[in-house]
Amino acid sequence: MLDKTGIAKRIAKEVKNGYYVNLGIGIPTLVANFVRQDIEVEFQSENGILGMGPFPLDGEEDADLINAGKQTITALNGASYFDSATSFSMIRGKHVDLTILGAMEVSENGDIANWKIPGYMVKGMGGAMDLVASAENIIVAMMHTNKKGESKLLKRCSLPLTGVDCVKKVVTNLAVLEVTKDGFKLLERAPGISVETIQQATEGHLIIEGPVPEMEL
Amino acid sequence: MINKQVANVKEALKGVSSEMTFMLGGFGLCGIPENAISELVDMGIKNLTCISNNAGVDDFGLGLLLQNHQIKKMIASYVGENDEFERQMLSGELDVELIPQGTLAERCRAAQAGFPAIYTPAGYGTEVAEGKETREFDGKMYVLEMAFKADFSFVKAWKGDAAGNLIFKGTARNFNPNMCGAATITVAEVEELVPVGALDPNQIHIPGIFVQRIFEGKNYEKRIEKRTVR
């Protein structure tokens, strides 16, 4: 079973040369640490930077330079800053190649819920609804089950939706799955995890075709 | 040159009163109009509707107005860092409209640019689109979102001049430029008010026409919400 770092490592392999990438808060933020060094990638943060660099060195933090998670960051050579309307023009206008975000639930038809638990937790959607409504390449990074052990890959989402029919791929601590018109197609297993374990942890329709390879990290 | 400079925050906020709708720039605590917020707290005006991406933290930014129960309705995209906000919202004391971040930006920009409304794909099929007009363009569904109407915009810039021209710094830019000229009166506070002619016209982010009042702010705290280092 993978930990959060492992999920990030696996997703990093989906980042290709020449991509502009938007990383959500949580596990997705870790992905930047594992992208191959020999390819050119630029990270966009929707609060208004393209060409986001690593966290600053101690003592070099700048209150005017943060990411969408409100953490202090740095800007790489070639970076640019812009206003929020311009930022979402990049997103809505499909100029961003890959969006990686977290989720509370994903359904077998690609719906995603990640912004609200009615009566309990309401943090807001931030930029997530804009991202999932427009991005053509959306990968969800999440644990396969919740803290109660219940599946987060469902037939239908039970929580208020963030977007409909939009998620293309899900990477969890157990598996890599593609969202197809027929359900979740199992592409890879986490090291040491059996197909049966994944089947048990998946409420939505799971498609298993032939032997399922173990993921390479 | 049309002079927009006012002496201080008190003069800049002349005409502000209870029941009004305000736009406030900033993302988290980055680029927020600290001086205007502080003055609004001192004025004690109530029943405000505030349009801002976030609601500050418990003891800074818009959180100060929330603690004081001055806000009746909050329109925002993300409010996760504020326990008092969550408490007031879940108890029903505070009316909250949560909308997608890009929609928030574009409803400001529409008001600035003279569009009554815009179509966006964000939120289609979710509760955000409930009760709203939807329309299909080229096989994809969009939601009609109205331009905001506000009495005052409070924005914060890095540098500005008496003509109202503004330059922002880093990611403190965020919603500030989109809110300029989007309300009846735009009040800009700047860290440094420079002499007219000192700013290179090539480098100006917001032309002075979008700003009615400008002043040099004081005692910027510029608090960092999540200090993170390598």
CSV table of C-alpha atoms in Angstrom, one decimal:
chain,number,residue,atom,x,y,z
A,1,MET,CA,0.0,0.0,0.0
A,2,LEU,CA,1.3,3.4,-0.9
A,3,ASP,CA,1.5,6.4,1.4
A,4,LYS,CA,0.8,10.0,0.3
A,5,THR,CA,4.3,10.4,-1.0
A,6,GLY,CA,4.0,7.2,-3.0
A,7,ILE,CA,0.8,8.4,-4.6
A,8,ALA,CA,2.6,11.6,-5.5
A,9,LYS,CA,5.5,9.7,-7.0
A,10,ARG,CA,3.2,7.6,-9.2
A,11,ILE,CA,1.3,10.7,-10.4
A,12,ALA,CA,4.6,12.5,-11.2
A,13,LYS,CA,5.1,9.9,-14.0
A,14,GLU,CA,2.0,11.4,-15.7
A,15,VAL,CA,3.6,14.8,-16.1
A,16,LYS,CA,5.1,15.1,-19.6
A,17,ASN,CA,7.6,17.4,-21.2
A,18,GLY,CA,6.1,20.8,-22.1
A,19,TYR,CA,3.2,20.6,-19.7
A,20,TYR,CA,1.7,23.4,-17.8
A,21,VAL,CA,0.4,21.8,-14.6
A,22,ASN,CA,-2.0,23.0,-11.9
A,23,LEU,CA,-1.5,21.2,-8.6
A,24,GLY,CA,-4.2,21.2,-5.9
A,25,ILE,CA,-3.7,21.3,-2.2
A,26,GLY,CA,-2.6,18.2,-0.2
A,27,ILE,CA,-1.1,15.2,-2.0
A,28,PRO,CA,-1.0,17.0,-5.4
A,29,THR,CA,1.4,19.6,-4.0
A,30,LEU,CA,3.9,16.8,-3.3
A,31,VAL,CA,3.9,15.8,-7.0
A,32,ALA,CA,6.3,18.7,-7.9
A,33,ASN,CA,9.0,17.0,-5.9
A,34,PHE,CA,9.1,13.9,-8.0
A,35,VAL,CA,8.8,15.2,-11.6
A,36,ARG,CA,11.7,14.1,-13.8
A,37,GLN,CA,14.5,16.6,-13.9
A,38,ASP,CA,15.2,16.1,-17.6
A,39,ILE,CA,11.8,17.5,-18.8
A,40,GLU,CA,10.5,21.1,-18.9
A,41,VAL,CA,7.3,21.7,-16.9
A,42,GLU,CA,5.8,24.8,-15.5
A,43,PHE,CA,3.5,24.8,-12.4
A,44,GLN,CA,0.6,27.2,-12.3
A,45,SER,CA,-0.9,28.2,-9.0
A,46,GLU,CA,-4.4,29.7,-9.5
A,47,ASN,CA,-3.8,32.6,-7.1
A,48,GLY,CA,-1.6,34.1,-9.8
A,49,ILE,CA,1.8,32.6,-10.7
A,50,LEU,CA,3.1,30.5,-13.5
A,51,GLY,CA,6.6,29.1,-13.1
A,52,MET,CA,6.3,28.4,-9.4
A,53,GLY,CA,9.4,27.2,-7.7
A,54,PRO,CA,10.2,25.3,-4.4
A,55,PHE,CA,9.5,26.6,-0.9
A,56,PRO,CA,11.9,29.4,0.1
A,57,LEU,CA,15.0,29.0,2.3
A,58,ASP,CA,14.5,29.9,5.9
A,59,GLY,CA,14.6,33.7,6.1
A,60,GLU,CA,13.8,34.3,2.5
A,61,GLU,CA,10.0,34.1,2.8
A,62,ASP,CA,8.0,36.8,1.0
A,63,ALA,CA,4.5,37.7,2.2
A,64,ASP,CA,3.7,38.7,-1.3
A,65,LEU,CA,4.6,35.4,-2.8
A,66,ILE,CA,2.4,32.4,-1.9
A,67,ASN,CA,0.7,29.4,-3.6
A,68,ALA,CA,-3.0,28.5,-3.7
A,69,GLY,CA,-2.5,26.7,-0.4
A,70,LYS,CA,-1.3,30.0,1.1
A,71,GLN,CA,2.2,28.6,1.7
A,72,THR,CA,5.2,30.8,1.0
A,73,ILE,CA,6.9,29.8,-2.3
A,74,THR,CA,9.6,31.1,-4.8
A,75,ALA,CA,9.4,32.0,-8.4
A,76,LEU,CA,11.7,30.4,-11.0
A,77,ASN,CA,13.4,32.3,-13.8
A,78,GLY,CA,10.8,32.9,-16.5
A,79,ALA,CA,8.0,33.0,-14.0
A,80,SER,CA,5.1,35.5,-14.3
A,81,TYR,CA,2.4,36.9,-12.0
A,82,PHE,CA,-1.1,37.8,-13.0
A,83,ASP,CA,-4.6,38.7,-11.7
A,84,SER,CA,-7.3,36.1,-10.9
A,85,ALA,CA,-9.3,36.6,-14.0
A,86,THR,CA,-6.2,36.0,-16.1
A,87,SER,CA,-5.4,32.9,-14.0
A,88,PHE,CA,-8.8,31.4,-14.7
A,89,SER,CA,-8.5,32.3,-18.3
A,90,MET,CA,-5.6,29.9,-18.4
A,91,ILE,CA,-7.7,27.3,-16.7
A,92,ARG,CA,-11.1,27.8,-18.3
A,93,GLY,CA,-9.5,28.5,-21.7
A,94,LYS,CA,-7.8,25.0,-21.6
A,95,HIS,CA,-4.3,26.4,-21.7
A,96,VAL,CA,-3.3,24.3,-18.7
A,97,ASP,CA,-2.4,20.7,-19.8
A,98,LEU,CA,-2.9,18.8,-16.6
A,99,THR,CA,-4.8,19.3,-13.4
A,100,ILE,CA,-4.1,17.2,-10.3
A,101,LEU,CA,-6.4,17.5,-7.3
A,102,GLY,CA,-7.7,15.7,-4.3
A,103,ALA,CA,-11.2,14.4,-3.7
A,104,MET,CA,-13.5,13.1,-1.0
A,105,GLU,CA,-15.5,10.9,-3.6
A,106,VAL,CA,-15.3,10.0,-7.2
A,107,SER,CA,-18.1,8.2,-9.1
A,108,GLU,CA,-17.7,5.6,-11.8
A,109,ASN,CA,-18.9,8.1,-14.4
A,110,GLY,CA,-16.2,10.7,-13.4
A,111,ASP,CA,-18.2,12.9,-11.1
A,112,ILE,CA,-16.1,14.4,-8.2
A,113,ALA,CA,-17.0,15.7,-4.8
A,114,ASN,CA,-14.4,17.6,-2.8
A,115,TRP,CA,-15.7,20.8,-1.3
A,116,LYS,CA,-18.5,20.3,1.2
A,117,ILE,CA,-19.9,17.9,3.8
A,118,PRO,CA,-23.4,19.3,4.6
A,119,GLY,CA,-23.9,20.4,8.2
A,120,TYR,CA,-20.3,19.5,9.1
A,121,MET,CA,-17.6,20.9,6.9
A,122,VAL,CA,-17.9,23.7,4.5
A,123,LYS,CA,-14.6,25.1,3.3
A,124,GLY,CA,-15.7,26.1,-0.2
A,125,MET,CA,-14.7,25.0,-3.7
A,126,GLY,CA,-11.9,27.6,-4.3
A,127,GLY,CA,-10.8,27.0,-7.9
A,128,ALA,CA,-11.8,23.4,-8.0
A,129,MET,CA,-15.1,23.8,-9.8
A,130,ASP,CA,-13.4,26.0,-12.5
A,131,LEU,CA,-10.6,23.4,-12.9
A,132,VAL,CA,-12.8,20.4,-13.2
A,133,ALA,CA,-15.3,22.1,-15.5
A,134,SER,CA,-12.7,22.9,-18.1
A,135,ALA,CA,-9.6,20.8,-17.8
A,136,GLU,CA,-9.4,17.9,-20.3
A,137,ASN,CA,-6.8,16.0,-18.3
A,138,ILE,CA,-7.8,15.6,-14.7
A,139,ILE,CA,-6.1,13.2,-12.3
A,140,VAL,CA,-7.5,12.7,-8.8
A,141,ALA,CA,-5.0,11.9,-6.0
A,142,MET,CA,-6.7,10.4,-2.9
A,143,MET,CA,-6.8,7.5,-0.5
A,144,HIS,CA,-8.9,4.6,-1.8
A,145,THR,CA,-11.1,4.5,1.3
A,146,ASN,CA,-12.1,7.1,4.0
A,147,LYS,CA,-11.1,7.0,7.7
A,148,LYS,CA,-14.1,4.7,8.4
A,149,GLY,CA,-12.8,2.3,5.7
A,150,GLU,CA,-15.6,3.1,3.3
A,151,SER,CA,-14.8,3.2,-0.4
A,152,LYS,CA,-14.3,6.7,-2.0
A,153,LEU,CA,-14.8,5.2,-5.5
A,154,LEU,CA,-18.5,5.0,-5.8
A,155,LYS,CA,-21.4,4.3,-8.1
A,156,ARG,CA,-22.8,7.7,-7.3
A,157,CYS,CA,-21.2,10.4,-5.2
A,158,SER,CA,-23.2,11.0,-1.9
A,159,LEU,CA,-21.7,14.5,-1.2
A,160,PRO,CA,-22.4,17.7,-3.1
A,161,LEU,CA,-20.7,17.6,-6.4
A,162,THR,CA,-17.7,19.7,-7.6
A,163,GLY,CA,-18.1,18.7,-11.2
A,164,VAL,CA,-19.8,16.1,-13.4
A,165,ASP,CA,-18.3,13.6,-15.8
A,166,CYS,CA,-14.9,15.1,-15.7
A,167,VAL,CA,-12.3,12.9,-13.9
A,168,LYS,CA,-10.1,10.9,-16.3
A,169,LYS,CA,-7.8,9.0,-13.9
A,170,VAL,CA,-7.6,8.2,-10.2
A,171,VAL,CA,-4.4,7.3,-8.4
A,172,THR,CA,-4.9,6.0,-4.8
A,173,ASN,CA,-2.9,4.2,-2.2
A,174,LEU,CA,-4.1,0.9,-3.8
A,175,ALA,CA,-4.3,1.4,-7.5
A,176,VAL,CA,-4.3,3.4,-10.7
A,177,LEU,CA,-7.7,3.5,-12.4
A,178,GLU,CA,-9.0,5.0,-15.6
A,179,VAL,CA,-12.5,6.4,-15.6
A,180,THR,CA,-14.3,4.9,-18.7
A,181,LYS,CA,-17.9,5.1,-19.9
A,182,ASP,CA,-18.3,1.6,-18.3
A,183,GLY,CA,-16.8,2.3,-15.0
A,184,PHE,CA,-13.4,2.3,-13.2
A,185,LYS,CA,-10.9,0.3,-15.3
A,186,LEU,CA,-8.1,-1.1,-13.1
A,187,LEU,CA,-4.7,-0.2,-14.8
A,188,GLU,CA,-2.2,-0.9,-12.1
A,189,ARG,CA,-1.9,-2.3,-8.6
A,190,ALA,CA,0.1,-0.7,-5.8
A,191,PRO,CA,3.1,-2.9,-4.8
A,192,GLY,CA,1.9,-6.0,-2.9
A,193,ILE,CA,-1.8,-5.2,-3.3
A,194,SER,CA,-4.0,-7.9,-4.8
A,195,VAL,CA,-6.8,-7.3,-7.3
A,196,GLU,CA,-9.2,-8.8,-4.7
A,197,THR,CA,-8.2,-6.1,-2.1
A,198,ILE,CA,-8.8,-3.4,-4.7
A,199,GLN,CA,-12.2,-5.0,-5.6
A,200,GLN,CA,-13.2,-5.0,-2.0
A,201,ALA,CA,-12.3,-1.4,-1.5
A,202,THR,CA,-14.1,-0.2,-4.6
A,203,GLU,CA,-17.9,0.3,-4.5
A,204,GLY,CA,-18.2,1.6,-8.1
A,205,HIS,CA,-18.1,-0.8,-11.0
A,206,LEU,CA,-14.5,-2.1,-11.4
A,207,ILE,CA,-13.4,-3.4,-14.8
A,208,ILE,CA,-10.6,-5.9,-14.7
A,209,GLU,CA,-9.1,-7.0,-18.0
A,210,GLY,CA,-6.4,-9.7,-17.9
A,211,PRO,CA,-3.5,-9.6,-15.5
A,212,VAL,CA,-3.1,-6.2,-13.8
A,213,PRO,CA,0.5,-5.0,-13.5
A,214,GLU,CA,2.1,-3.7,-10.4
A,215,MET,CA,2.9,0.0,-10.6
A,216,GLU,CA,6.5,1.1,-11.1
A,217,LEU,CA,7.6,4.1,-8.9
B,1,MET,CA,-3.6,64.7,-14.5
B,2,ILE,CA,-6.8,64.1,-12.5
B,3,ASN,CA,-5.9,64.0,-8.8
B,4,LYS,CA,-7.3,61.0,-6.9
B,5,GLN,CA,-5.1,61.3,-3.8
B,6,VAL,CA,-6.8,61.6,-0.4
B,7,ALA,CA,-5.0,62.4,2.8
B,8,ASN,CA,-5.7,59.2,4.8
B,9,VAL,CA,-7.9,56.2,5.2
B,10,LYS,CA,-10.7,58.2,6.9
B,11,GLU,CA,-11.1,60.5,3.9
B,12,ALA,CA,-10.8,57.5,1.6
B,13,LEU,CA,-13.8,55.8,3.3
B,14,LYS,CA,-16.0,58.8,3.3
B,15,GLY,CA,-19.6,57.8,2.3
B,16,VAL,CA,-19.2,54.2,3.6
B,17,SER,CA,-22.2,53.1,5.7
B,18,SER,CA,-24.1,50.1,7.0
B,19,GLU,CA,-26.0,47.9,4.6
B,20,MET,CA,-23.5,48.5,1.8
B,21,THR,CA,-21.9,45.9,-0.5
B,22,PHE,CA,-18.1,45.9,-0.6
B,23,MET,CA,-15.5,44.1,-2.8
B,24,LEU,CA,-12.2,43.5,-1.0
B,25,GLY,CA,-9.1,42.3,-2.8
B,26,GLY,CA,-6.7,39.7,-1.6
B,27,PHE,CA,-6.1,35.9,-1.6
B,28,GLY,CA,-5.8,34.6,1.9
B,29,LEU,CA,-4.0,37.3,3.7
B,30,CYS,CA,-1.9,38.1,0.7
B,31,GLY,CA,-2.7,41.5,-0.8
B,32,ILE,CA,-5.6,42.5,1.4
B,33,PRO,CA,-6.5,46.1,2.0
B,34,GLU,CA,-5.3,46.2,5.6
B,35,ASN,CA,-5.9,49.9,6.3
B,36,ALA,CA,-9.5,49.9,4.9
B,37,ILE,CA,-10.4,46.8,6.9
B,38,SER,CA,-9.0,48.3,10.1
B,39,GLU,CA,-11.0,51.5,9.5
B,40,LEU,CA,-14.2,49.6,8.8
B,41,VAL,CA,-13.7,47.8,12.1
B,42,ASP,CA,-13.3,51.2,13.9
B,43,MET,CA,-16.3,52.6,12.2
B,44,GLY,CA,-18.4,49.7,13.4
B,45,ILE,CA,-20.9,49.9,10.5
B,46,LYS,CA,-23.0,46.8,10.2
B,47,ASN,CA,-25.1,44.5,8.0
B,48,LEU,CA,-22.4,44.5,5.3
B,49,THR,CA,-22.2,42.3,2.3
B,50,CYS,CA,-18.6,41.5,1.5
B,51,ILE,CA,-17.3,40.0,-1.7
B,52,SER,CA,-13.8,38.6,-1.3
B,53,ASN,CA,-12.2,35.3,-2.2
B,54,ASN,CA,-11.6,34.4,1.5
B,55,ALA,CA,-12.8,35.6,4.9
B,56,GLY,CA,-9.4,36.1,6.6
B,57,VAL,CA,-8.4,34.3,9.7
B,58,ASP,CA,-9.9,34.6,13.1
B,59,ASP,CA,-7.8,37.5,14.2
B,60,PHE,CA,-6.8,39.2,10.9
B,61,GLY,CA,-8.2,40.4,7.6
B,62,LEU,CA,-12.0,40.0,7.2
B,63,GLY,CA,-12.0,37.8,10.3
B,64,LEU,CA,-11.8,41.1,12.3
B,65,LEU,CA,-15.2,42.2,10.8
B,66,LEU,CA,-16.6,38.8,11.4
B,67,GLN,CA,-15.6,38.8,15.1
B,68,ASN,CA,-17.4,42.1,15.4
B,69,HIS,CA,-20.5,40.7,13.7
B,70,GLN,CA,-20.4,43.5,11.1
B,71,ILE,CA,-20.9,41.2,8.1
B,72,LYS,CA,-24.4,40.0,7.2
B,73,LYS,CA,-23.5,38.2,4.0
B,74,MET,CA,-20.3,36.9,2.6
B,75,ILE,CA,-19.6,36.0,-1.0
B,76,ALA,CA,-16.4,34.0,-1.3
B,77,SER,CA,-14.8,30.9,-2.8
B,78,TYR,CA,-12.9,29.4,0.1
B,79,VAL,CA,-13.3,30.0,3.8
B,80,GLY,CA,-11.4,27.1,5.3
B,81,GLU,CA,-9.0,29.0,7.5
B,82,ASN,CA,-11.5,30.7,9.8
B,83,ASP,CA,-13.2,28.9,12.7
B,84,GLU,CA,-15.4,31.9,13.6
B,85,PHE,CA,-16.6,32.1,10.0
B,86,GLU,CA,-17.5,28.4,10.0
B,87,ARG,CA,-19.3,28.7,13.3
B,88,GLN,CA,-21.4,31.7,12.2
B,89,MET,CA,-22.2,30.0,8.9
B,90,LEU,CA,-23.2,26.6,10.3
B,91,SER,CA,-25.3,28.4,13.0
B,92,GLY,CA,-27.1,30.5,10.4
B,93,GLU,CA,-26.0,33.9,11.8
B,94,LEU,CA,-24.1,34.6,8.6
B,95,ASP,CA,-25.5,34.3,5.1
B,96,VAL,CA,-22.9,32.8,2.8
B,97,GLU,CA,-22.7,32.4,-0.9
B,98,LEU,CA,-19.9,30.2,-2.0
B,99,ILE,CA,-19.0,30.4,-5.6
B,100,PRO,CA,-16.1,29.1,-7.8
B,101,GLN,CA,-13.0,31.2,-7.6
B,102,GLY,CA,-12.9,31.8,-11.4
B,103,THR,CA,-16.5,32.8,-11.4
B,104,LEU,CA,-15.8,35.3,-8.5
B,105,ALA,CA,-13.0,36.8,-10.6
B,106,GLU,CA,-15.1,37.0,-13.7
B,107,ARG,CA,-18.2,38.5,-12.0
B,108,CYS,CA,-15.9,41.3,-10.7
B,109,ARG,CA,-14.3,41.7,-14.2
B,110,ALA,CA,-17.7,41.7,-15.8
B,111,ALA,CA,-18.8,44.6,-13.5
B,112,GLN,CA,-15.5,46.4,-14.4
B,113,ALA,CA,-15.9,45.8,-18.1
B,114,GLY,CA,-19.6,46.6,-18.5
B,115,PHE,CA,-21.0,43.1,-19.1
B,116,PRO,CA,-24.2,42.3,-17.2
B,117,ALA,CA,-23.4,38.6,-17.0
B,118,ILE,CA,-21.2,35.9,-18.2
B,119,TYR,CA,-21.5,32.2,-19.1
B,120,THR,CA,-19.1,29.8,-17.4
B,121,PRO,CA,-18.9,26.0,-17.4
B,122,ALA,CA,-17.8,26.1,-13.7
B,123,GLY,CA,-20.4,24.6,-11.4
B,124,TYR,CA,-22.7,23.1,-14.1
B,125,GLY,CA,-24.4,20.1,-12.6
B,126,THR,CA,-23.7,21.1,-9.0
B,127,GLU,CA,-25.7,23.0,-6.4
B,128,VAL,CA,-23.9,26.2,-7.5
B,129,ALA,CA,-26.0,26.1,-10.7
B,130,GLU,CA,-29.3,25.5,-9.0
B,131,GLY,CA,-31.9,28.1,-10.0
B,132,LYS,CA,-29.6,29.6,-12.6
B,133,GLU,CA,-30.1,29.9,-16.3
B,134,THR,CA,-28.0,27.3,-18.3
B,135,ARG,CA,-27.3,27.2,-21.9
B,136,GLU,CA,-25.5,24.9,-24.3
B,137,PHE,CA,-22.7,26.2,-26.6
B,138,ASP,CA,-21.0,23.7,-29.0
B,139,GLY,CA,-22.3,20.7,-27.1
B,140,LYS,CA,-21.1,21.9,-23.6
B,141,MET,CA,-23.3,23.3,-20.8
B,142,TYR,CA,-22.7,26.7,-19.2
B,143,VAL,CA,-24.2,28.6,-16.3
B,144,LEU,CA,-25.2,32.2,-16.5
B,145,GLU,CA,-23.6,34.2,-13.7
B,146,MET,CA,-24.4,37.9,-13.0
B,147,ALA,CA,-21.9,40.7,-12.7
B,148,PHE,CA,-21.5,41.9,-9.2
B,149,LYS,CA,-23.0,45.2,-8.0
B,150,ALA,CA,-21.1,46.9,-5.2
B,151,ASP,CA,-20.9,50.3,-3.6
B,152,PHE,CA,-17.2,50.2,-2.8
B,153,SER,CA,-14.1,48.3,-3.9
B,154,PHE,CA,-11.2,48.2,-1.5
B,155,VAL,CA,-8.0,47.2,-3.2
B,156,LYS,CA,-4.3,47.1,-2.1
B,157,ALA,CA,-1.4,47.7,-4.5
B,158,TRP,CA,2.3,47.9,-4.1
B,159,LYS,CA,2.9,51.3,-5.8
B,160,GLY,CA,0.6,54.0,-7.1
B,161,ASP,CA,0.5,57.6,-7.9
B,162,ALA,CA,-2.0,60.5,-7.4
B,163,ALA,CA,-3.5,59.8,-10.9
B,164,GLY,CA,-4.6,56.4,-9.5
B,165,ASN,CA,-2.3,54.3,-11.5
B,166,LEU,CA,-1.4,51.0,-9.8
B,167,ILE,CA,1.4,48.4,-9.8
B,168,PHE,CA,1.0,45.2,-7.8
B,169,LYS,CA,3.7,42.9,-6.5
B,170,GLY,CA,4.0,39.1,-6.7
B,171,THR,CA,0.8,37.1,-6.0
B,172,ALA,CA,-0.5,40.0,-3.9
B,173,ARG,CA,-2.0,41.0,-7.3
B,174,ASN,CA,-4.8,38.3,-7.3
B,175,PHE,CA,-8.3,39.8,-7.3
B,176,ASN,CA,-7.2,43.4,-6.7
B,177,PRO,CA,-7.0,44.5,-10.4
B,178,ASN,CA,-10.3,42.7,-11.2
B,179,MET,CA,-12.1,44.7,-8.5
B,180,CYS,CA,-10.8,48.1,-9.7
B,181,GLY,CA,-13.6,50.0,-11.3
B,182,ALA,CA,-16.1,47.2,-10.5
B,183,ALA,CA,-17.9,49.1,-7.8
B,184,THR,CA,-19.3,52.6,-7.7
B,185,ILE,CA,-16.2,53.9,-5.9
B,186,THR,CA,-12.8,52.2,-5.9
B,187,VAL,CA,-10.5,53.0,-3.0
B,188,ALA,CA,-6.9,51.9,-3.6
B,189,GLU,CA,-4.4,51.8,-0.7
B,190,VAL,CA,-0.7,51.5,-1.7
B,191,GLU,CA,2.4,50.7,0.2
B,192,GLU,CA,4.2,53.5,-1.6
B,193,LEU,CA,2.6,56.5,-3.2
B,194,VAL,CA,5.2,57.9,-5.7
B,195,PRO,CA,5.2,61.2,-7.5
B,196,VAL,CA,3.2,61.4,-10.7
B,197,GLY,CA,5.6,60.6,-13.6
B,198,ALA,CA,7.7,58.2,-11.5
B,199,LEU,CA,5.9,55.1,-12.7
B,200,ASP,CA,6.8,53.9,-16.2
B,201,PRO,CA,3.5,53.8,-18.2
B,202,ASN,CA,4.6,50.5,-19.7
B,203,GLN,CA,4.6,48.9,-16.3
B,204,ILE,CA,1.3,50.1,-15.0
B,205,HIS,CA,-1.1,47.2,-14.2
B,206,ILE,CA,-4.3,49.3,-13.6
B,207,PRO,CA,-4.8,52.7,-15.2
B,208,GLY,CA,-6.0,55.4,-12.9
B,209,ILE,CA,-9.4,55.7,-14.6
B,210,PHE,CA,-10.5,52.6,-12.7
B,211,VAL,CA,-9.6,54.2,-9.3
B,212,GLN,CA,-11.5,57.1,-7.6
B,213,ARG,CA,-9.5,57.5,-4.4
B,214,ILE,CA,-5.9,56.6,-3.5
B,215,PHE,CA,-3.8,56.9,-0.4
B,216,GLU,CA,-0.6,55.6,1.1
B,217,GLY,CA,-1.4,53.0,3.7
B,218,LYS,CA,0.4,52.7,7.1
B,219,ASN,CA,1.7,50.0,9.3
B,220,TYR,CA,1.3,47.1,6.9
B,221,GLU,CA,1.6,43.8,8.8
B,222,LYS,CA,1.5,41.6,5.7
B,223,ARG,CA,1.0,38.5,7.8
B,224,ILE,CA,2.1,35.2,6.4
B,225,GLU,CA,-0.6,32.5,6.8
B,226,LYS,CA,1.4,29.4,6.2
B,227,ARG,CA,5.1,30.1,6.4
B,228,THR,CA,6.7,27.2,4.6
B,229,VAL,CA,10.4,26.7,4.0
B,230,ARG,CA,12.6,24.1,2.3
